[in-house]
Amino acid sequence: GPPPHPLLAVWKPSPLEVQHYQALWAAAGAAQSGALSGAGAIGFLGASGLPREVLRQVWEVADAHKRSFLGFPEFCVAMRCVSMAQAGAAVTPP
């Protein structure tokens, strides 16, 4: 598989967060394939109400390996970035 996401070295989701993210992963329709495409992610992340520019930054951070899709660990990173952005924090690559 791909190397682990660099952000996961400094941030580990809590078991409660993982549970929440797993529910969102399923809601995004990614549970069966194990991957969320760029188009699927943009549609799903767009529901957060964040500006497109911010969503692009979230994608760039989450898709660190430039694979054009997210696995579950990368999805967790994306969700974390969305939470940070909604709280008014800057979304910056690790």
Tab-separated table of N, CA, C and O in Angstrom:
chain	number	residue	atom	x	y	z
A	1	GLY	N	0.823	-1.201	0.000
A	1	GLY	CA	0.000	0.000	0.000
A	1	GLY	C	0.859	1.254	0.000
A	1	GLY	O	2.079	1.164	0.042
A	2	PRO	N	0.203	2.406	-0.008
A	2	PRO	CA	0.949	3.664	-0.017
A	2	PRO	C	1.587	3.920	1.344
A	2	PRO	O	1.149	3.350	2.343
A	3	PRO	N	2.599	4.774	1.401
A	3	PRO	CA	3.149	5.125	2.710
A	3	PRO	C	2.084	5.845	3.533
A	3	PRO	O	1.161	6.420	2.960
A	4	PRO	N	2.177	5.790	4.856
A	4	PRO	CA	1.151	6.461	5.672
A	4	PRO	C	1.151	7.967	5.429
A	4	PRO	O	2.163	8.534	5.027
A	5	HIS	N	0.019	8.578	5.650
A	5	HIS	CA	-0.111	10.018	5.457
A	5	HIS	C	0.770	10.748	6.468
A	5	HIS	O	0.755	10.414	7.647
A	6	PRO	N	1.547	11.755	6.017
A	6	PRO	CA	2.444	12.457	6.945
A	6	PRO	C	1.746	13.070	8.155
A	6	PRO	O	2.311	13.089	9.246
A	7	LEU	N	0.508	13.533	7.978
A	7	LEU	CA	-0.206	14.141	9.113
A	7	LEU	C	-0.539	13.124	10.196
A	7	LEU	O	-0.665	13.477	11.360
A	8	LEU	N	-0.708	11.857	9.801
A	8	LEU	CA	-1.083	10.845	10.795
A	8	LEU	C	0.071	10.538	11.741
A	8	LEU	O	-0.112	9.895	12.772
A	9	ALA	N	1.281	11.014	11.399
A	9	ALA	CA	2.419	10.861	12.296
A	9	ALA	C	2.298	11.825	13.473
A	9	ALA	O	2.796	11.548	14.556
A	10	VAL	N	1.626	12.972	13.244
A	10	VAL	CA	1.502	13.974	14.309
A	10	VAL	C	0.090	14.044	14.889
A	10	VAL	O	-0.115	14.577	15.971
A	11	TRP	N	-0.874	13.504	14.178
A	11	TRP	CA	-2.257	13.541	14.663
A	11	TRP	C	-2.892	12.180	14.486
A	11	TRP	O	-2.959	11.662	13.389
A	12	LYS	N	-3.314	11.601	15.628
A	12	LYS	CA	-4.024	10.316	15.581
A	12	LYS	C	-5.476	10.570	15.982
A	12	LYS	O	-5.727	11.121	17.043
A	13	PRO	N	-6.426	10.206	15.116
A	13	PRO	CA	-7.833	10.394	15.524
A	13	PRO	C	-8.159	9.520	16.725
A	13	PRO	O	-7.652	8.405	16.840
A	14	SER	N	-8.983	10.045	17.609
A	14	SER	CA	-9.425	9.261	18.766
A	14	SER	C	-10.377	8.173	18.290
A	14	SER	O	-10.944	8.276	17.198
A	15	PRO	N	-10.578	7.124	19.111
A	15	PRO	CA	-11.535	6.073	18.712
A	15	PRO	C	-12.921	6.642	18.372
A	15	PRO	O	-13.576	6.169	17.461
A	16	LEU	N	-13.326	7.679	19.115
A	16	LEU	CA	-14.633	8.297	18.866
A	16	LEU	C	-14.647	8.998	17.505
A	16	LEU	O	-15.617	8.906	16.754
A	17	GLU	N	-13.538	9.696	17.180
A	17	GLU	CA	-13.429	10.352	15.881
A	17	GLU	C	-13.445	9.313	14.761
A	17	GLU	O	-14.111	9.500	13.746
A	18	VAL	N	-12.708	8.229	14.953
A	18	VAL	CA	-12.661	7.178	13.931
A	18	VAL	C	-14.061	6.642	13.661
A	18	VAL	O	-14.453	6.453	12.513
A	19	GLN	N	-14.827	6.437	14.729
A	19	GLN	CA	-16.209	5.952	14.598
A	19	GLN	C	-17.041	6.932	13.763
A	19	GLN	O	-17.774	6.543	12.855
A	20	HIS	N	-16.893	8.219	14.086
A	20	HIS	CA	-17.615	9.276	13.383
A	20	HIS	C	-17.191	9.298	11.909
A	20	HIS	O	-18.030	9.365	11.010
A	21	TYR	N	-15.895	9.221	11.657
A	21	TYR	CA	-15.383	9.255	10.289
A	21	TYR	C	-15.816	8.017	9.503
A	21	TYR	O	-16.070	8.089	8.312
A	22	GLN	N	-15.922	6.872	10.188
A	22	GLN	CA	-16.373	5.652	9.504
A	22	GLN	C	-17.815	5.806	9.034
A	22	GLN	O	-18.166	5.359	7.939
A	23	ALA	N	-18.632	6.466	9.842
A	23	ALA	CA	-20.027	6.715	9.464
A	23	ALA	C	-20.076	7.647	8.249
A	23	ALA	O	-20.857	7.432	7.313
A	24	LEU	N	-19.227	8.676	8.257
A	24	LEU	CA	-19.185	9.611	7.127
A	24	LEU	C	-18.650	8.924	5.870
A	24	LEU	O	-19.132	9.165	4.769
A	25	TRP	N	-17.652	8.056	6.056
A	25	TRP	CA	-17.045	7.282	4.949
A	25	TRP	C	-18.122	6.456	4.272
A	25	TRP	O	-18.238	6.413	3.049
A	26	ALA	N	-18.954	5.807	5.086
A	26	ALA	CA	-20.064	5.012	4.548
A	26	ALA	C	-21.083	5.920	3.858
A	26	ALA	O	-21.585	5.604	2.775
A	27	ALA	N	-21.363	7.084	4.480
A	27	ALA	CA	-22.322	8.025	3.908
A	27	ALA	C	-21.832	8.560	2.562
A	27	ALA	O	-22.624	8.848	1.666
A	28	ALA	N	-20.509	8.659	2.416
A	28	ALA	CA	-19.934	9.153	1.160
A	28	ALA	C	-19.931	8.070	0.091
A	28	ALA	O	-19.548	8.307	-1.048
A	29	GLY	N	-20.345	6.851	0.469
A	29	GLY	CA	-20.431	5.757	-0.489
A	29	GLY	C	-19.095	5.084	-0.767
A	29	GLY	O	-18.936	4.412	-1.782
A	30	ALA	N	-18.143	5.258	0.147
A	30	ALA	CA	-16.793	4.750	-0.103
A	30	ALA	C	-16.496	3.438	0.615
A	30	ALA	O	-15.457	2.829	0.378
A	31	ALA	N	-17.404	3.007	1.496
A	31	ALA	CA	-17.116	1.834	2.316
A	31	ALA	C	-16.909	0.572	1.481
A	31	ALA	O	-16.052	-0.247	1.800
A	32	GLN	N	-17.686	0.412	0.398
A	32	GLN	CA	-17.567	-0.820	-0.391
A	32	GLN	C	-16.293	-0.868	-1.224
A	32	GLN	O	-15.574	-1.852	-1.219
A	33	SER	N	-15.993	0.238	-1.903
A	33	SER	CA	-14.814	0.251	-2.776
A	33	SER	C	-13.527	0.481	-1.999
A	33	SER	O	-12.445	0.137	-2.460
A	34	GLY	N	-13.644	1.100	-0.821
A	34	GLY	CA	-12.461	1.404	-0.035
A	34	GLY	C	-11.724	2.628	-0.537
A	34	GLY	O	-10.593	2.889	-0.137
A	35	ALA	N	-12.350	3.384	-1.430
A	35	ALA	CA	-11.722	4.588	-1.958
A	35	ALA	C	-12.791	5.631	-2.282
A	35	ALA	O	-13.913	5.283	-2.626
A	36	LEU	N	-12.418	6.885	-2.137
A	36	LEU	CA	-13.311	7.983	-2.485
A	36	LEU	C	-12.634	8.783	-3.588
A	36	LEU	O	-11.544	9.314	-3.397
A	37	SER	N	-13.269	8.831	-4.760
A	37	SER	CA	-12.692	9.533	-5.912
A	37	SER	C	-12.664	11.037	-5.658
A	37	SER	O	-13.362	11.540	-4.777
A	38	GLY	N	-11.879	11.720	-6.461
A	38	GLY	CA	-11.822	13.176	-6.359
A	38	GLY	C	-13.192	13.806	-6.516
A	38	GLY	O	-13.587	14.659	-5.725
A	39	ALA	N	-13.942	13.349	-7.527
A	39	ALA	CA	-15.279	13.900	-7.764
A	39	ALA	C	-16.199	13.607	-6.580
A	39	ALA	O	-16.943	14.475	-6.125
A	40	GLY	N	-16.127	12.388	-6.074
A	40	GLY	CA	-16.949	12.009	-4.925
A	40	GLY	C	-16.588	12.830	-3.697
A	40	GLY	O	-17.459	13.268	-2.944
A	41	ALA	N	-15.293	13.048	-3.510
A	41	ALA	CA	-14.834	13.808	-2.351
A	41	ALA	C	-15.277	15.259	-2.434
A	41	ALA	O	-15.738	15.825	-1.445
A	42	ILE	N	-15.165	15.842	-3.641
A	42	ILE	CA	-15.555	17.247	-3.798
A	42	ILE	C	-17.051	17.409	-3.511
A	42	ILE	O	-17.458	18.332	-2.831
A	43	GLY	N	-17.847	16.474	-4.030
A	43	GLY	CA	-19.281	16.529	-3.751
A	43	GLY	C	-19.567	16.403	-2.265
A	43	GLY	O	-20.365	17.151	-1.701
A	44	PHE	N	-18.871	15.474	-1.616
A	44	PHE	CA	-19.102	15.229	-0.194
A	44	PHE	C	-18.579	16.386	0.646
A	44	PHE	O	-19.271	16.887	1.530
A	45	LEU	N	-17.359	16.827	0.350
A	45	LEU	CA	-16.755	17.923	1.122
A	45	LEU	C	-17.476	19.240	0.868
A	45	LEU	O	-17.549	20.097	1.746
A	46	GLY	N	-18.044	19.374	-0.344
A	46	GLY	CA	-18.779	20.588	-0.678
A	46	GLY	C	-19.967	20.819	0.235
A	46	GLY	O	-20.379	21.955	0.468
A	47	ALA	N	-20.505	19.736	0.788
A	47	ALA	CA	-21.648	19.836	1.698
A	47	ALA	C	-21.266	20.527	3.007
A	47	ALA	O	-22.131	20.918	3.784
A	48	SER	N	-19.966	20.683	3.244
A	48	SER	CA	-19.510	21.347	4.471
A	48	SER	C	-19.771	22.845	4.426
A	48	SER	O	-19.702	23.524	5.442
A	49	GLY	N	-20.041	23.368	3.202
A	49	GLY	CA	-20.302	24.789	3.063
A	49	GLY	C	-19.041	25.643	3.009
A	49	GLY	O	-19.119	26.866	3.001
A	50	LEU	N	-17.882	25.003	2.957
A	50	LEU	CA	-16.629	25.754	2.889
A	50	LEU	C	-16.402	26.273	1.469
A	50	LEU	O	-16.839	25.643	0.512
A	51	PRO	N	-15.706	27.403	1.331
A	51	PRO	CA	-15.421	27.929	-0.016
A	51	PRO	C	-14.598	26.939	-0.833
A	51	PRO	O	-13.824	26.152	-0.271
A	52	ARG	N	-14.753	26.999	-2.134
A	52	ARG	CA	-14.066	26.080	-3.046
A	52	ARG	C	-12.546	26.109	-2.855
A	52	ARG	O	-11.882	25.090	-2.923
A	53	GLU	N	-12.020	27.302	-2.630
A	53	GLU	CA	-10.576	27.455	-2.451
A	53	GLU	C	-10.089	26.655	-1.238
A	53	GLU	O	-9.046	26.006	-1.278
A	54	VAL	N	-10.874	26.710	-0.170
A	54	VAL	CA	-10.526	25.972	1.050
A	54	VAL	C	-10.632	24.472	0.788
A	54	VAL	O	-9.767	23.693	1.202
A	55	LEU	N	-11.680	24.070	0.067
A	55	LEU	CA	-11.849	22.645	-0.254
A	55	LEU	C	-10.677	22.141	-1.090
A	55	LEU	O	-10.219	21.004	-0.913
A	56	ARG	N	-10.166	22.990	-1.970
A	56	ARG	CA	-9.017	22.600	-2.784
A	56	ARG	C	-7.796	22.367	-1.891
A	56	ARG	O	-7.040	21.424	-2.088
A	57	GLN	N	-7.638	23.230	-0.887
A	57	GLN	CA	-6.521	23.067	0.061
A	57	GLN	C	-6.695	21.776	0.865
A	57	GLN	O	-5.726	21.048	1.086
A	58	VAL	N	-7.927	21.513	1.292
A	58	VAL	CA	-8.214	20.280	2.041
A	58	VAL	C	-7.811	19.072	1.195
A	58	VAL	O	-7.150	18.154	1.679
A	59	TRP	N	-8.198	19.102	-0.089
A	59	TRP	CA	-7.879	17.987	-0.979
A	59	TRP	C	-6.371	17.826	-1.119
A	59	TRP	O	-5.841	16.718	-1.066
A	60	GLU	N	-5.668	18.949	-1.299
A	60	GLU	CA	-4.218	18.886	-1.478
A	60	GLU	C	-3.523	18.303	-0.252
A	60	GLU	O	-2.566	17.550	-0.368
A	61	VAL	N	-4.013	18.667	0.922
A	61	VAL	CA	-3.438	18.126	2.159
A	61	VAL	C	-3.766	16.629	2.271
A	61	VAL	O	-2.893	15.812	2.556
A	62	ALA	N	-5.034	16.282	2.015
A	62	ALA	CA	-5.465	14.894	2.208
A	62	ALA	C	-4.839	13.952	1.181
A	62	ALA	O	-4.401	12.849	1.518
A	63	ASP	N	-4.795	14.398	-0.079
A	63	ASP	CA	-4.246	13.552	-1.144
A	63	ASP	C	-2.736	13.795	-1.257
A	63	ASP	O	-2.226	14.131	-2.313
A	64	ALA	N	-2.037	13.596	-0.148
A	64	ALA	CA	-0.601	13.909	-0.067
A	64	ALA	C	0.217	13.130	-1.095
A	64	ALA	O	1.251	13.590	-1.555
A	65	HIS	N	-0.255	11.928	-1.452
A	65	HIS	CA	0.502	11.088	-2.383
A	65	HIS	C	0.055	11.270	-3.834
A	65	HIS	O	0.456	10.514	-4.706
A	66	LYS	N	-0.836	12.280	-4.041
A	66	LYS	CA	-1.288	12.627	-5.399
A	66	LYS	C	-1.830	11.416	-6.168
A	66	LYS	O	-1.432	11.136	-7.284
A	67	ARG	N	-2.738	10.678	-5.507
A	67	ARG	CA	-3.305	9.483	-6.146
A	67	ARG	C	-4.662	9.756	-6.795
A	67	ARG	O	-5.243	8.886	-7.412
A	68	SER	N	-5.194	10.960	-6.589
A	68	SER	CA	-6.503	11.367	-7.132
A	68	SER	C	-7.677	10.614	-6.517
A	68	SER	O	-8.770	10.613	-7.057
A	69	PHE	N	-7.438	9.954	-5.397
A	69	PHE	CA	-8.538	9.386	-4.606
A	69	PHE	C	-8.063	9.303	-3.163
A	69	PHE	O	-6.862	9.406	-2.897
A	70	LEU	N	-9.016	9.136	-2.254
A	70	LEU	CA	-8.670	9.024	-0.843
A	70	LEU	C	-8.986	7.631	-0.328
A	70	LEU	O	-10.041	7.084	-0.619
A	71	GLY	N	-8.070	7.064	0.432
A	71	GLY	CA	-8.366	5.882	1.228
A	71	GLY	C	-8.928	6.363	2.552
A	71	GLY	O	-9.020	7.581	2.788
A	72	PHE	N	-9.290	5.441	3.440
A	72	PHE	CA	-9.894	5.871	4.705
A	72	PHE	C	-8.954	6.746	5.546
A	72	PHE	O	-9.394	7.759	6.090
A	73	PRO	N	-7.650	6.400	5.663
A	73	PRO	CA	-6.770	7.281	6.466
A	73	PRO	C	-6.719	8.713	5.920
A	73	PRO	O	-6.771	9.676	6.689
A	74	GLU	N	-6.664	8.837	4.593
A	74	GLU	CA	-6.625	10.171	3.980
A	74	GLU	C	-7.956	10.900	4.177
A	74	GLU	O	-8.000	12.116	4.356
A	75	PHE	N	-9.037	10.123	4.144
A	75	PHE	CA	-10.365	10.689	4.381
A	75	PHE	C	-10.434	11.280	5.793
A	75	PHE	O	-10.987	12.363	5.994
A	76	CYS	N	-9.856	10.563	6.764
A	76	CYS	CA	-9.820	11.072	8.144
A	76	CYS	C	-9.090	12.412	8.196
A	76	CYS	O	-9.532	13.350	8.859
A	77	VAL	N	-7.978	12.482	7.465
A	77	VAL	CA	-7.211	13.732	7.397
A	77	VAL	C	-8.075	14.839	6.780
A	77	VAL	O	-8.125	15.969	7.283
A	78	ALA	N	-8.787	14.511	5.691
A	78	ALA	CA	-9.652	15.501	5.039
A	78	ALA	C	-10.719	16.015	6.002
A	78	ALA	O	-10.959	17.225	6.104
A	79	MET	N	-11.355	15.091	6.729
A	79	MET	CA	-12.411	15.481	7.672
A	79	MET	C	-11.850	16.365	8.782
A	79	MET	O	-12.475	17.326	9.213
A	80	ARG	N	-10.653	16.033	9.237
A	80	ARG	CA	-9.986	16.822	10.269
A	80	ARG	C	-9.730	18.243	9.746
A	80	ARG	O	-9.968	19.229	10.441
A	81	CYS	N	-9.265	18.341	8.502
A	81	CYS	CA	-9.004	19.657	7.888
A	81	CYS	C	-10.284	20.467	7.761
A	81	CYS	O	-10.288	21.681	7.999
A	82	VAL	N	-11.371	19.788	7.379
A	82	VAL	CA	-12.668	20.463	7.259
A	82	VAL	C	-13.082	21.026	8.619
A	82	VAL	O	-13.501	22.183	8.728
A	83	SER	N	-12.914	20.217	9.677
A	83	SER	CA	-13.260	20.694	11.040
A	83	SER	C	-12.438	21.921	11.411
A	83	SER	O	-12.950	22.880	11.969
A	84	MET	N	-11.135	21.860	11.094
A	84	MET	CA	-10.251	22.974	11.406
A	84	MET	C	-10.693	24.231	10.642
A	84	MET	O	-10.755	25.318	11.209
A	85	ALA	N	-11.001	24.056	9.351
A	85	ALA	CA	-11.400	25.188	8.519
A	85	ALA	C	-12.717	25.781	9.033
A	85	ALA	O	-12.894	27.000	9.077
A	86	GLN	N	-13.653	24.916	9.438
A	86	GLN	CA	-14.943	25.390	9.940
A	86	GLN	C	-14.753	26.154	11.249
A	86	GLN	O	-15.527	27.037	11.583
A	87	ALA	N	-13.680	25.807	11.983
A	87	ALA	CA	-13.385	26.489	13.245
A	87	ALA	C	-12.576	27.767	13.020
A	87	ALA	O	-12.203	28.453	13.955
A	88	GLY	N	-12.263	28.038	11.731
A	88	GLY	CA	-11.554	29.265	11.402
A	88	GLY	C	-10.043	29.119	11.351
A	88	GLY	O	-9.318	30.102	11.185
A	89	ALA	N	-9.545	27.881	11.485
A	89	ALA	CA	-8.095	27.660	11.405
A	89	ALA	C	-7.663	27.526	9.941
A	89	ALA	O	-8.463	27.149	9.094
A	90	ALA	N	-6.417	27.814	9.684
A	90	ALA	CA	-5.883	27.696	8.321
A	90	ALA	C	-5.639	26.235	8.001
A	90	ALA	O	-5.237	25.463	8.870
A	91	VAL	N	-5.912	25.857	6.760
A	91	VAL	CA	-5.624	24.504	6.297
A	91	VAL	C	-4.314	24.565	5.537
A	91	VAL	O	-4.240	25.162	4.467
A	92	THR	N	-3.267	23.988	6.124
A	92	THR	CA	-1.968	24.042	5.458
A	92	THR	C	-1.391	22.639	5.319
A	92	THR	O	-1.600	21.809	6.211
A	93	PRO	N	-0.703	22.390	4.246
A	93	PRO	CA	-0.077	21.069	4.084
A	93	PRO	C	0.900	20.796	5.207
A	93	PRO	O	1.496	21.729	5.744
A	94	PRO	N	1.062	19.528	5.603
A	94	PRO	CA	1.958	19.207	6.708
A	94	PRO	C	3.408	19.514	6.352
A	94	PRO	O	3.763	19.521	5.187
